[in-house]
XYZ file of N, CA and C in Angstrom:
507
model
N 161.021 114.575 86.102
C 159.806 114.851 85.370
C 158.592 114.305 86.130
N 158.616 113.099 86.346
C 157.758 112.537 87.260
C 157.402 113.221 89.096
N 158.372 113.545 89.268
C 157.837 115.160 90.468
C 157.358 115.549 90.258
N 157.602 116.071 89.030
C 156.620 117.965 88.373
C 155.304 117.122 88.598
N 155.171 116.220 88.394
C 153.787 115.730 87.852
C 153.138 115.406 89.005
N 153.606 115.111 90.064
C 153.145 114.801 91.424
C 152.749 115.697 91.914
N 153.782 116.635 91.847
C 153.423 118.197 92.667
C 152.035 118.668 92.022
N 152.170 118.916 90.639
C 150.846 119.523 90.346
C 149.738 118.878 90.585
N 149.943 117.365 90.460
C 148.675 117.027 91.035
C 148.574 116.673 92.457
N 149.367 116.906 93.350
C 148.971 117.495 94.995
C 148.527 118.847 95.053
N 148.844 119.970 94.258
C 148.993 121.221 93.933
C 146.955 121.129 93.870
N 146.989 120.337 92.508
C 144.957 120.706 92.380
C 144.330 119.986 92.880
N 145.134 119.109 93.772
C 143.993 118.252 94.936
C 144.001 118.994 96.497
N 144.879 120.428 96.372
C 144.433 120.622 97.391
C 143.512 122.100 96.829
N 143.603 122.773 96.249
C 142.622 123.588 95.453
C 141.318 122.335 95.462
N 141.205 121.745 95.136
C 140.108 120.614 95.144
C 139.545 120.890 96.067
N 139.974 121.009 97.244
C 139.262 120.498 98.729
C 138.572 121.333 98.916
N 138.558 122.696 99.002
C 137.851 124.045 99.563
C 136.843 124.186 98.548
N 136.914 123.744 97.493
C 135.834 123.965 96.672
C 134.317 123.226 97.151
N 134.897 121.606 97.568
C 133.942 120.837 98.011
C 133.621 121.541 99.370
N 134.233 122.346 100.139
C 133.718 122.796 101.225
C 132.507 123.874 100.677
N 132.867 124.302 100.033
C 132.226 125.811 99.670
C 130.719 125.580 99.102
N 130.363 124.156 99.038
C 129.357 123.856 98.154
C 128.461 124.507 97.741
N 127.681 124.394 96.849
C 126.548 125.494 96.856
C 125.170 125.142 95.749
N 124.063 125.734 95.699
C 123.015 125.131 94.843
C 122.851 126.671 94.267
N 122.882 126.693 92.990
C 123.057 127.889 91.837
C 121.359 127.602 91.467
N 120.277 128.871 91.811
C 119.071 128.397 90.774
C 119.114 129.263 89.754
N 118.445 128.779 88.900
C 118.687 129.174 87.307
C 116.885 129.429 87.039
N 116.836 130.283 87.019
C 115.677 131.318 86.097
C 115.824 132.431 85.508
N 114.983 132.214 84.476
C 115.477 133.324 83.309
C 114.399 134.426 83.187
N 113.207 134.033 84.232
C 112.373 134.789 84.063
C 111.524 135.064 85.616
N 112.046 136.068 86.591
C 112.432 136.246 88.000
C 110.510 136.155 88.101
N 109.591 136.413 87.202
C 108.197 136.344 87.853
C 107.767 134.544 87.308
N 108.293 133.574 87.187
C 107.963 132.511 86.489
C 107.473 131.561 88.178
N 106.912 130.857 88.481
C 106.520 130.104 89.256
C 107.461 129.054 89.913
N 108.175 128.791 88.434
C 109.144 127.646 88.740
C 110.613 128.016 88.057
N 111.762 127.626 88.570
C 112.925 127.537 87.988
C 113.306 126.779 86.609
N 113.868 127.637 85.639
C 114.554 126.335 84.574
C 115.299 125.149 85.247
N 116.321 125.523 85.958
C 117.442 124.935 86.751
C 117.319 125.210 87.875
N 118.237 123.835 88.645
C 119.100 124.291 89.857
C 120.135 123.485 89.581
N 121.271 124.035 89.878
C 122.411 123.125 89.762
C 123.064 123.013 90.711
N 123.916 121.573 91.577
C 124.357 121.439 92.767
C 125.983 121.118 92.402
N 126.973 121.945 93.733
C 127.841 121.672 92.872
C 128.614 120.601 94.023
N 129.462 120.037 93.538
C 129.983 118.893 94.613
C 130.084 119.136 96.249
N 129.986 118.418 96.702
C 129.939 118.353 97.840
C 129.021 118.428 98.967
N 127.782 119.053 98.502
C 126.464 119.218 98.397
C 125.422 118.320 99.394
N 125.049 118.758 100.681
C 124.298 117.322 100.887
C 122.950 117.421 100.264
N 122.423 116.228 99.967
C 121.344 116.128 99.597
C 120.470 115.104 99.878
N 118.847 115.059 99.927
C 117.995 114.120 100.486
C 117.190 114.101 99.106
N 117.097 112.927 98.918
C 115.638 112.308 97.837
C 114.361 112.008 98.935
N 113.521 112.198 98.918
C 111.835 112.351 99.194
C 110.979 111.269 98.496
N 110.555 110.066 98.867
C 109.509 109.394 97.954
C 108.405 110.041 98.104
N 107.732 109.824 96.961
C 106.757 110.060 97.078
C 105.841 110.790 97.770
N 105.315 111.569 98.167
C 104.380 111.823 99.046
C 102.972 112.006 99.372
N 101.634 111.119 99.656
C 100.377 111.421 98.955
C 99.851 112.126 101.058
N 98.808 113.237 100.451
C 98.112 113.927 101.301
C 97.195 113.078 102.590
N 96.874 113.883 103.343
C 96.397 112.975 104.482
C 95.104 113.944 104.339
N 93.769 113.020 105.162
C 92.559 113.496 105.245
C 92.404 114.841 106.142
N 91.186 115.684 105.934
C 91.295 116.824 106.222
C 91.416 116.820 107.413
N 90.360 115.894 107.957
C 90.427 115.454 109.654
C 91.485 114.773 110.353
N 92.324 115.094 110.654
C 93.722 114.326 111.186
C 93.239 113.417 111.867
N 92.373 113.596 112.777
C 92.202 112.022 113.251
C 91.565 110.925 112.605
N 91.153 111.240 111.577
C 90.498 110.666 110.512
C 91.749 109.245 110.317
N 91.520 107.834 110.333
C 92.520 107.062 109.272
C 92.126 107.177 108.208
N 93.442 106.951 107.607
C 93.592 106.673 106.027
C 92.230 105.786 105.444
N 92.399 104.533 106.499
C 92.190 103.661 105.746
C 90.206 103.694 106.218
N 90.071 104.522 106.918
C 88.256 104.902 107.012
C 87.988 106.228 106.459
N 88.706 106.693 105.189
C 88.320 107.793 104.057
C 87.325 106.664 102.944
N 86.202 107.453 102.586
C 85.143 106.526 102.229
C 84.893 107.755 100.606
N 85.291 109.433 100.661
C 84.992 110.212 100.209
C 86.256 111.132 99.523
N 85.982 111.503 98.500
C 86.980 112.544 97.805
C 86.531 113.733 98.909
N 85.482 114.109 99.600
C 85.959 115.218 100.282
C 86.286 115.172 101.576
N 86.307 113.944 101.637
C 87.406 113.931 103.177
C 88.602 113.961 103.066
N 89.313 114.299 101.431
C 90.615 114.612 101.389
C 91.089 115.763 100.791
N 89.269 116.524 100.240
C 89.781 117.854 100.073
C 90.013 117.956 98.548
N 90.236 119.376 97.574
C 90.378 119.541 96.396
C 91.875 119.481 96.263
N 92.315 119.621 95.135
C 93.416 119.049 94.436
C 94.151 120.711 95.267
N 93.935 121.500 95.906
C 94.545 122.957 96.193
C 95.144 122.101 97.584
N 93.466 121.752 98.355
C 93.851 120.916 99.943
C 95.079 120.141 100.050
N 94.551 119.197 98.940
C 95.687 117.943 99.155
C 96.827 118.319 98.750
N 97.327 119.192 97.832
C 98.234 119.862 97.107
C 99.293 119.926 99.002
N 98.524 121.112 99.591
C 99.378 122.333 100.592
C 99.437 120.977 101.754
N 98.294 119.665 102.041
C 98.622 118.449 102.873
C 99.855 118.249 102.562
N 100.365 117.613 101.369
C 100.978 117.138 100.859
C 102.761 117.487 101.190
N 102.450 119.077 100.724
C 103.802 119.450 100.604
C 104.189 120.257 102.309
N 102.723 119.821 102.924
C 103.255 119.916 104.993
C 104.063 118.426 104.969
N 103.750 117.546 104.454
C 104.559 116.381 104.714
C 106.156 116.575 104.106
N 106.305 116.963 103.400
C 107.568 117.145 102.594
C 108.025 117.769 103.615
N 107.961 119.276 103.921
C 108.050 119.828 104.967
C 108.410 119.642 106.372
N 107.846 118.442 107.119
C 107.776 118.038 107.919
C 108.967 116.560 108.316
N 109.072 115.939 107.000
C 110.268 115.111 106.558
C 111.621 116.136 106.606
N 111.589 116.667 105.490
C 112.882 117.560 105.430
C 113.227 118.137 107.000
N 112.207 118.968 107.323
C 112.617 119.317 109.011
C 113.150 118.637 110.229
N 112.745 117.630 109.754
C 113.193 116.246 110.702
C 114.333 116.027 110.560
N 115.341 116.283 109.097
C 116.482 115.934 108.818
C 116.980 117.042 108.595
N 117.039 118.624 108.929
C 117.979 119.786 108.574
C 117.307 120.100 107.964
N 116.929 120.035 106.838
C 116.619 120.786 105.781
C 115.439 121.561 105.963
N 114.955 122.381 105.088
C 113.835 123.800 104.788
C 113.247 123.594 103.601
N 111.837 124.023 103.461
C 111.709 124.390 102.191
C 112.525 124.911 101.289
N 113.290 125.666 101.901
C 113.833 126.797 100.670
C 115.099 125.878 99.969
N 115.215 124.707 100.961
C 116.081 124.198 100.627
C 116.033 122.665 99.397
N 114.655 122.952 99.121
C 114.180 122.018 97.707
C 114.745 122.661 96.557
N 115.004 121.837 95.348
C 115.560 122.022 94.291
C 114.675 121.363 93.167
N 114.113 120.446 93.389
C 112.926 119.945 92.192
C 112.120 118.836 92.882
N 110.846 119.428 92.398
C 109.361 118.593 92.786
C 109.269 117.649 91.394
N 108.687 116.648 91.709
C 107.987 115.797 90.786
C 106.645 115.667 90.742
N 105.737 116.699 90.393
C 104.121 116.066 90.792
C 103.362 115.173 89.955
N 102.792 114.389 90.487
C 101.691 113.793 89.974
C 100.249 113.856 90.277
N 99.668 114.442 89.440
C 98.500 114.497 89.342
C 96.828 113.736 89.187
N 96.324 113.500 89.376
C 95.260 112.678 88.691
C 93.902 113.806 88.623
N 93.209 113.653 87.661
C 92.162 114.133 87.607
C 91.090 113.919 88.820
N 90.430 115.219 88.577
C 89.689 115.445 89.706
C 88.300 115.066 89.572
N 87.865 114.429 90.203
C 86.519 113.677 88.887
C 85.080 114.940 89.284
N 85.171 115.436 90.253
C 84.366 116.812 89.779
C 84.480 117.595 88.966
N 85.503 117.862 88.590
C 85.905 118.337 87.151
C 86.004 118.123 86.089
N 86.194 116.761 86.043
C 86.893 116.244 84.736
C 88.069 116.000 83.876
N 88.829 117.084 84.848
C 90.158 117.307 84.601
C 91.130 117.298 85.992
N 92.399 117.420 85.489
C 93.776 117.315 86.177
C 93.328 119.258 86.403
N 93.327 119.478 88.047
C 93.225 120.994 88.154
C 94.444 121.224 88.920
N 95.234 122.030 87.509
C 96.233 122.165 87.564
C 96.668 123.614 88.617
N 95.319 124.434 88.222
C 94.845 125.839 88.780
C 95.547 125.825 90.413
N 94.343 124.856 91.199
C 94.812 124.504 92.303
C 95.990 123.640 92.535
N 97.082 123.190 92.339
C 98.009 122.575 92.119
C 99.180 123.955 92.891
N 98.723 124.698 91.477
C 99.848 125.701 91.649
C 99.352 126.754 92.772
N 98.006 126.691 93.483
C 97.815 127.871 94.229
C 97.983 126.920 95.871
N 98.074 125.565 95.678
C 98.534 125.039 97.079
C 100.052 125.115 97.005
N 101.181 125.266 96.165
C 102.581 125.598 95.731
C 103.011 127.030 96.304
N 102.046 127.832 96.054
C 102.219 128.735 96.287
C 102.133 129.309 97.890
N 101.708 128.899 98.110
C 101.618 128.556 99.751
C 103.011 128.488 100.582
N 104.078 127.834 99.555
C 105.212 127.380 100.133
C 106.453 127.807 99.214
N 106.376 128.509 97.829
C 107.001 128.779 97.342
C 106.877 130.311 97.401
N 107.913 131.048 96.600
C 107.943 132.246 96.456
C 107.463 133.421 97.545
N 107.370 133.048 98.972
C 107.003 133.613 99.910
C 107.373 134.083 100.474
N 107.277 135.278 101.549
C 108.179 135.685 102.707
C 109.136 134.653 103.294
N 108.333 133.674 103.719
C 109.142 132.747 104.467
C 110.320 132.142 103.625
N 109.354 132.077 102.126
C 110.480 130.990 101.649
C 110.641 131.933 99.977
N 111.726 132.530 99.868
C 111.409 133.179 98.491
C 112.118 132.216 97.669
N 112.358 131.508 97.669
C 112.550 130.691 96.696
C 111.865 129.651 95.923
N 112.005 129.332 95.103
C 111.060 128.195 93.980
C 112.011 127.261 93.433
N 111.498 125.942 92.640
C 111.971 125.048 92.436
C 112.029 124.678 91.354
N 112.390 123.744 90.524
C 112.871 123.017 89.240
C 111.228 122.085 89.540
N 110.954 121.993 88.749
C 109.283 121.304 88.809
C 108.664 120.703 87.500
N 108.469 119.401 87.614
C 107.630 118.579 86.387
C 106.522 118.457 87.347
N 105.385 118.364 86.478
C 103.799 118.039 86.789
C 103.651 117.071 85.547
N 102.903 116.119 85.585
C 102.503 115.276 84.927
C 101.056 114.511 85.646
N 99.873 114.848 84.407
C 98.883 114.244 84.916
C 98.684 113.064 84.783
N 97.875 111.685 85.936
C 98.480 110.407 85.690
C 97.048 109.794 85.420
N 96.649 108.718 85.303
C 95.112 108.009 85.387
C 94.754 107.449 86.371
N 95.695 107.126 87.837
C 95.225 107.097 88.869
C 96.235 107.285 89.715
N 95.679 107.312 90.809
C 97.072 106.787 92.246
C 96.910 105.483 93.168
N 97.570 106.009 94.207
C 97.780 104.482 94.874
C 95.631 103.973 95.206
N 95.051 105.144 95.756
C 93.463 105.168 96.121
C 92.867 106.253 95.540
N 91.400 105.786 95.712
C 90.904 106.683 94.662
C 90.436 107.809 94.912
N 90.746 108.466 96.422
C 90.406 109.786 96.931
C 91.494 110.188 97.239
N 92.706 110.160 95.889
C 94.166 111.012 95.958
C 94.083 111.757 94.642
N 94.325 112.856 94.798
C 94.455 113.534 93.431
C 95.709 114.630 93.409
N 96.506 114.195 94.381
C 98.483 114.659 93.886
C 99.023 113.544 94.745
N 100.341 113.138 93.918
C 101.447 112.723 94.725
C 102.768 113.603 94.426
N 103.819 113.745 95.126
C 104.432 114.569 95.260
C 106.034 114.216 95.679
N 107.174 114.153 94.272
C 108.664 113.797 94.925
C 109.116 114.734 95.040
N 109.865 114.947 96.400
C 111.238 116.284 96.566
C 112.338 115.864 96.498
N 113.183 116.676 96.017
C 114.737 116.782 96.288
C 115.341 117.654 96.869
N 116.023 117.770 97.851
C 116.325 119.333 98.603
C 118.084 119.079 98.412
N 118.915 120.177 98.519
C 120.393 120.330 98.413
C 120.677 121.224 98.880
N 121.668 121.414 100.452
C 122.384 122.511 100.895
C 123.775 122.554 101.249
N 124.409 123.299 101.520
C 125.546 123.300 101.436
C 126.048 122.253 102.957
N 126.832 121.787 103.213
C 127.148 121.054 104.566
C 127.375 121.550 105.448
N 126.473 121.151 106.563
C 127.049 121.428 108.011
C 128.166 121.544 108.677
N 128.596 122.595 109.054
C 130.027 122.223 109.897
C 130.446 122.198 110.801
């Protein structure tokens, strides 16, 4: 009795294995013109990279950080938005990964003090830049949340990724 029981479970540990090879990221939208995904779901085996944070760099690259004196030396919430997610971009590329290969953004927002508000408008039209595109037709699982400040006071997005693809072989 104690065989039977061995066998079957050598039996679904080797069915097991090819599955984890096969990995894969399933996105889930229910509504093919929506901006963003309900879901993505990753299924074992999956590699994946977490992204801290990411806040935008001044319009002038040679510009430092730390001699920005002006909200428009870093640009509207659209600028810093498409800065922002070149850095994501530029991280992920460094390590394999693609845009297309994100699965959920975390943004944070802060109000734009020419406005008055969190412009959410431009948010989604620097997104767009990198989502749903020729290059990249795919879109992501996405929270926005507007915050009361960031790390300085001429940032108005910060930005977490998560990307998941199947493994290299």
């Amino acid at each position: 009795m104690l065989n039977r029981y061995l066998v079957a479970a050598a039996a679904t540990a080797a069915f097991a294995l090819p599955a984890a090879a096969s990995a894969q990221v399933t996105r889930v939208q229910s509504n093919p013109q929506a901006l963003i995904l309900d879901a993505a779901e990753v299924s074992a085996g999956a590699d994946m990279i977490y992204l801290s944070g990411q806040l935008p760099s001044p319009i002038d690259p040679a510009k430092p950080m730390n001699a920005v004196t002006s909200l428009e030396e870093m640009g509207d919430t659209k600028t810093q938005t498409i800065s922002t997610l070149s850095k994501v971009k530029a991280i992920l590329e460094s390590r394999g990964y693609s845009m297309s290969d994100v699965i959920k953004l975390t943004l944070f927002v802060a109000a734009d003090p020419r406005l008055g508000k969190m412009d959410f408008t431009g948010v989604n039209e620097g997104f767009r830049e990198f989502f749903k595109t020729d290059e990249n037709p795919n879109t992501v699982a996405r929270s926005t949340f507007q915050v009361a400040g960031l790390v300085g006071p001429h940032f108005l997005i910060e930005i977490e990724a998560i990307a998941a693809k199947a493994p290299a072989r």
